[in-house]
Amino acid sequence: MEAIHQAKNLLRQELKKRLKALSEPEKVRQSLYITQKLMSHPAYQKSQRISVYLAMKKEEVDTTGILQNMFTQNKSCYIPQYIGPKMNMLRMTSMEDYEALPETKWKIKQPADDDEREDALKTGGLDLIIVPGLGFSKEGHRLGRGKGYYDIYQKRCLEESGIKPVTIALAFKEQICESIPVTDNDVTIDYVLYGDMDD
């Protein structure tokens, strides 16, 4: 277990270096490409209740275009709210709502702790979760930031709503790894959509 933990930390350092080396125009280009890939994906098209992360600008595929598309398509949009060790998915209703959200110290927008919003798990669960991460294998293994938020949340979906949502991860091509060290607690992602490969 300790060996896997160390391997994960080494890989996190390597992936952070790769992301730091990515230029802003390249991040924008790949984000647009991946957004188009997602919008044409059958799982996205047929899903009505979707949770989507709000991107850390320096390290994650931008999801702003996805939010705009969801509101245009009248899909129900849920975004993460982190309070201590727990993550909830709360309803967001418009781009104006998004713009008005406060920012955390990590420069990520999220609903305030006392914000009274519809909770996805209390109102019917989710069809699809769009998942962030630091690294992914093409087989769906994921390396997160070490807190286990998304792994725990997927288990809660089954326990609290009886529904296992489809999961789609979004990644720059630089985040794709040959393999990812995993433990029994790591949940495999259904689909990994990544930026276009050079070859």
Tab-separated table of C-alpha atoms in Angstrom:
chain	number	residue	atom	x	y	z
A	1	MET	CA	0.000	0.000	0.000
A	2	GLU	CA	2.807	2.386	0.943
A	3	ALA	CA	4.581	1.637	-2.359
A	4	ILE	CA	1.425	2.524	-4.325
A	5	HIS	CA	1.055	5.727	-2.273
A	6	GLN	CA	4.656	6.728	-3.115
A	7	ALA	CA	4.218	5.841	-6.798
A	8	LYS	CA	1.105	8.029	-6.950
A	9	ASN	CA	2.934	10.983	-5.384
A	10	LEU	CA	5.847	10.679	-7.820
A	11	LEU	CA	3.437	10.566	-10.748
A	12	ARG	CA	1.557	13.610	-9.392
A	13	GLN	CA	4.823	15.597	-9.366
A	14	GLU	CA	5.618	14.514	-12.927
A	15	LEU	CA	2.120	15.424	-14.184
A	16	LYS	CA	2.216	18.834	-12.502
A	17	LYS	CA	5.481	19.536	-14.368
A	18	ARG	CA	3.871	18.502	-17.675
A	19	LEU	CA	0.888	20.778	-17.021
A	20	LYS	CA	3.113	23.698	-16.040
A	21	ALA	CA	4.917	23.369	-19.383
A	22	LEU	CA	1.642	23.624	-21.356
A	23	SER	CA	1.108	27.020	-22.974
A	24	GLU	CA	-2.155	28.921	-22.492
A	25	PRO	CA	-3.050	28.808	-26.226
A	26	GLU	CA	-2.493	25.031	-26.215
A	27	LYS	CA	-4.760	24.592	-23.177
A	28	VAL	CA	-7.448	26.658	-24.903
A	29	ARG	CA	-7.078	24.678	-28.163
A	30	GLN	CA	-7.292	21.290	-26.440
A	31	SER	CA	-10.161	22.427	-24.176
A	32	LEU	CA	-12.234	23.410	-27.223
A	33	TYR	CA	-11.425	20.109	-28.946
A	34	ILE	CA	-12.355	18.067	-25.854
A	35	THR	CA	-15.562	20.087	-25.340
A	36	GLN	CA	-16.639	19.200	-28.899
A	37	LYS	CA	-15.767	15.543	-28.233
A	38	LEU	CA	-17.938	15.550	-25.121
A	39	MET	CA	-20.909	17.221	-26.803
A	40	SER	CA	-20.989	14.554	-29.500
A	41	HIS	CA	-20.654	11.709	-26.967
A	42	PRO	CA	-23.832	9.582	-26.682
A	43	ALA	CA	-23.618	9.462	-22.863
A	44	TYR	CA	-23.609	13.269	-22.694
A	45	GLN	CA	-26.360	13.659	-25.274
A	46	LYS	CA	-28.777	11.348	-23.484
A	47	SER	CA	-27.983	12.555	-19.937
A	48	GLN	CA	-30.275	15.110	-18.358
A	49	ARG	CA	-28.850	15.481	-14.831
A	50	ILE	CA	-25.125	16.155	-15.101
A	51	SER	CA	-22.470	17.212	-12.616
A	52	VAL	CA	-19.476	19.074	-13.979
A	53	TYR	CA	-16.374	20.380	-12.227
A	54	LEU	CA	-15.414	24.061	-12.411
A	55	ALA	CA	-11.849	24.051	-13.708
A	56	MET	CA	-8.663	25.090	-11.965
A	57	LYS	CA	-7.395	27.330	-14.746
A	58	LYS	CA	-3.760	26.218	-14.655
A	59	GLU	CA	-4.259	22.467	-14.439
A	60	GLU	CA	-7.616	21.322	-15.839
A	61	VAL	CA	-9.547	21.245	-19.096
A	62	ASP	CA	-11.800	24.320	-19.172
A	63	THR	CA	-15.485	23.463	-18.696
A	64	THR	CA	-17.046	26.881	-19.420
A	65	GLY	CA	-18.181	25.833	-22.916
A	66	ILE	CA	-19.791	22.712	-21.435
A	67	LEU	CA	-21.748	24.819	-18.930
A	68	GLN	CA	-23.013	27.079	-21.724
A	69	ASN	CA	-24.086	24.075	-23.789
A	70	MET	CA	-25.883	22.483	-20.831
A	71	PHE	CA	-27.959	25.610	-20.215
A	72	THR	CA	-28.742	25.934	-23.945
A	73	GLN	CA	-29.868	22.276	-24.004
A	74	ASN	CA	-31.899	22.693	-20.779
A	75	LYS	CA	-29.898	20.036	-18.962
A	76	SER	CA	-29.800	20.172	-15.157
A	77	CYS	CA	-26.332	21.299	-14.064
A	78	TYR	CA	-24.744	20.356	-10.722
A	79	ILE	CA	-21.364	21.579	-9.485
A	80	PRO	CA	-19.106	20.517	-6.606
A	81	GLN	CA	-19.216	22.093	-3.176
A	82	TYR	CA	-16.379	20.967	-0.911
A	83	ILE	CA	-16.853	21.241	2.839
A	84	GLY	CA	-14.022	19.564	4.741
A	85	PRO	CA	-13.773	15.928	3.645
A	86	LYS	CA	-17.200	15.922	1.965
A	87	MET	CA	-18.190	16.862	-1.579
A	88	ASN	CA	-21.799	17.551	-2.585
A	89	MET	CA	-23.150	18.329	-6.059
A	90	LEU	CA	-25.424	21.382	-6.011
A	91	ARG	CA	-27.647	22.847	-8.734
A	92	MET	CA	-26.442	25.786	-10.787
A	93	THR	CA	-29.080	27.478	-12.898
A	94	SER	CA	-27.393	29.838	-15.415
A	95	MET	CA	-24.144	31.441	-16.583
A	96	GLU	CA	-25.133	34.489	-14.493
A	97	ASP	CA	-25.348	32.180	-11.490
A	98	TYR	CA	-21.867	30.857	-12.379
A	99	GLU	CA	-20.386	34.364	-12.678
A	100	ALA	CA	-21.765	35.315	-9.263
A	101	LEU	CA	-20.220	32.338	-7.412
A	102	PRO	CA	-17.499	33.134	-4.873
A	103	GLU	CA	-13.944	31.823	-5.390
A	104	THR	CA	-12.091	29.565	-2.968
A	105	LYS	CA	-8.447	30.078	-1.976
A	106	TRP	CA	-7.580	27.658	-4.827
A	107	LYS	CA	-9.204	30.099	-7.271
A	108	ILE	CA	-12.071	27.703	-8.017
A	109	LYS	CA	-15.642	28.968	-7.999
A	110	GLN	CA	-18.001	27.051	-5.712
A	111	PRO	CA	-21.222	27.657	-3.783
A	112	ALA	CA	-20.652	29.155	-0.321
A	113	ASP	CA	-20.948	26.783	2.664
A	114	ASP	CA	-24.323	28.260	3.665
A	115	ASP	CA	-25.703	28.454	0.105
A	116	GLU	CA	-29.123	26.760	0.013
A	117	ARG	CA	-29.258	24.919	-3.309
A	118	GLU	CA	-30.812	21.757	-4.653
A	119	ASP	CA	-28.609	18.737	-3.831
A	120	ALA	CA	-28.398	16.200	-6.692
A	121	LEU	CA	-28.541	13.160	-4.387
A	122	LYS	CA	-31.646	14.414	-2.581
A	123	THR	CA	-33.611	15.025	-5.794
A	124	GLY	CA	-33.076	11.943	-7.959
A	125	GLY	CA	-29.339	11.447	-8.380
A	126	LEU	CA	-27.218	12.041	-11.480
A	127	ASP	CA	-27.049	10.553	-14.976
A	128	LEU	CA	-23.480	11.646	-15.658
A	129	ILE	CA	-20.470	12.917	-13.699
A	130	ILE	CA	-17.780	14.843	-15.591
A	131	VAL	CA	-14.629	14.134	-13.629
A	132	PRO	CA	-11.381	16.101	-13.270
A	133	GLY	CA	-8.024	14.631	-12.294
A	134	LEU	CA	-4.269	14.950	-12.648
A	135	GLY	CA	-3.660	11.859	-14.762
A	136	PHE	CA	-5.533	9.075	-16.524
A	137	SER	CA	-4.882	5.878	-18.385
A	138	LYS	CA	-6.874	5.173	-21.552
A	139	GLU	CA	-8.457	2.236	-19.682
A	140	GLY	CA	-10.097	4.633	-17.216
A	141	HIS	CA	-7.738	4.538	-14.260
A	142	ARG	CA	-7.539	7.954	-12.634
A	143	LEU	CA	-5.035	9.802	-10.485
A	144	GLY	CA	-6.727	12.544	-8.471
A	145	ARG	CA	-5.231	14.962	-5.972
A	146	GLY	CA	-5.255	12.490	-3.124
A	147	LYS	CA	-8.433	13.441	-1.247
A	148	GLY	CA	-10.671	10.753	-2.784
A	149	TYR	CA	-13.619	13.131	-3.279
A	150	TYR	CA	-14.827	11.622	-6.559
A	151	ASP	CA	-14.239	7.990	-5.555
A	152	ILE	CA	-16.246	8.504	-2.352
A	153	TYR	CA	-18.977	10.469	-4.158
A	154	GLN	CA	-19.581	7.718	-6.727
A	155	LYS	CA	-20.086	5.236	-3.892
A	156	ARG	CA	-22.522	7.657	-2.248
A	157	CYS	CA	-24.495	7.881	-5.516
A	158	LEU	CA	-25.140	4.145	-5.369
A	159	GLU	CA	-25.925	4.157	-1.657
A	160	GLU	CA	-28.164	7.249	-1.561
A	161	SER	CA	-29.906	7.246	-4.960
A	162	GLY	CA	-29.448	3.650	-6.119
A	163	ILE	CA	-28.062	4.962	-9.410
A	164	LYS	CA	-24.504	4.580	-10.668
A	165	PRO	CA	-23.920	7.593	-12.910
A	166	VAL	CA	-21.855	7.270	-16.076
A	167	THR	CA	-18.431	8.910	-15.599
A	168	ILE	CA	-16.479	10.816	-18.233
A	169	ALA	CA	-13.042	12.271	-17.513
A	170	LEU	CA	-11.609	15.209	-19.459
A	171	ALA	CA	-7.844	15.393	-19.951
A	172	PHE	CA	-5.174	17.220	-21.882
A	173	LYS	CA	-3.180	14.694	-23.928
A	174	GLU	CA	-0.231	15.426	-21.597
A	175	GLN	CA	-2.261	13.914	-18.733
A	176	ILE	CA	-2.585	10.500	-20.411
A	177	CYS	CA	-0.282	7.886	-18.820
A	178	GLU	CA	0.648	4.365	-19.880
A	179	SER	CA	-0.565	3.155	-16.495
A	180	ILE	CA	-1.790	4.601	-13.189
A	181	PRO	CA	-1.096	2.940	-9.812
A	182	VAL	CA	-4.467	2.082	-8.233
A	183	THR	CA	-5.872	0.627	-4.998
A	184	ASP	CA	-9.193	-1.104	-4.297
A	185	ASN	CA	-10.724	2.263	-3.351
A	186	ASP	CA	-10.041	3.844	-6.739
A	187	VAL	CA	-13.110	3.854	-8.993
A	188	THR	CA	-12.517	3.283	-12.719
A	189	ILE	CA	-13.839	5.963	-15.107
A	190	ASP	CA	-16.170	4.823	-17.914
A	191	TYR	CA	-14.786	7.102	-20.646
A	192	VAL	CA	-11.648	9.258	-20.872
A	193	LEU	CA	-11.815	12.052	-23.466
A	194	TYR	CA	-8.478	13.682	-24.169
A	195	GLY	CA	-6.870	16.208	-26.463
A	196	ASP	CA	-5.830	15.158	-29.934
A	197	MET	CA	-2.668	13.102	-30.092
A	198	ASP	CA	0.197	14.203	-32.344
A	199	ASP	CA	0.743	10.805	-33.951
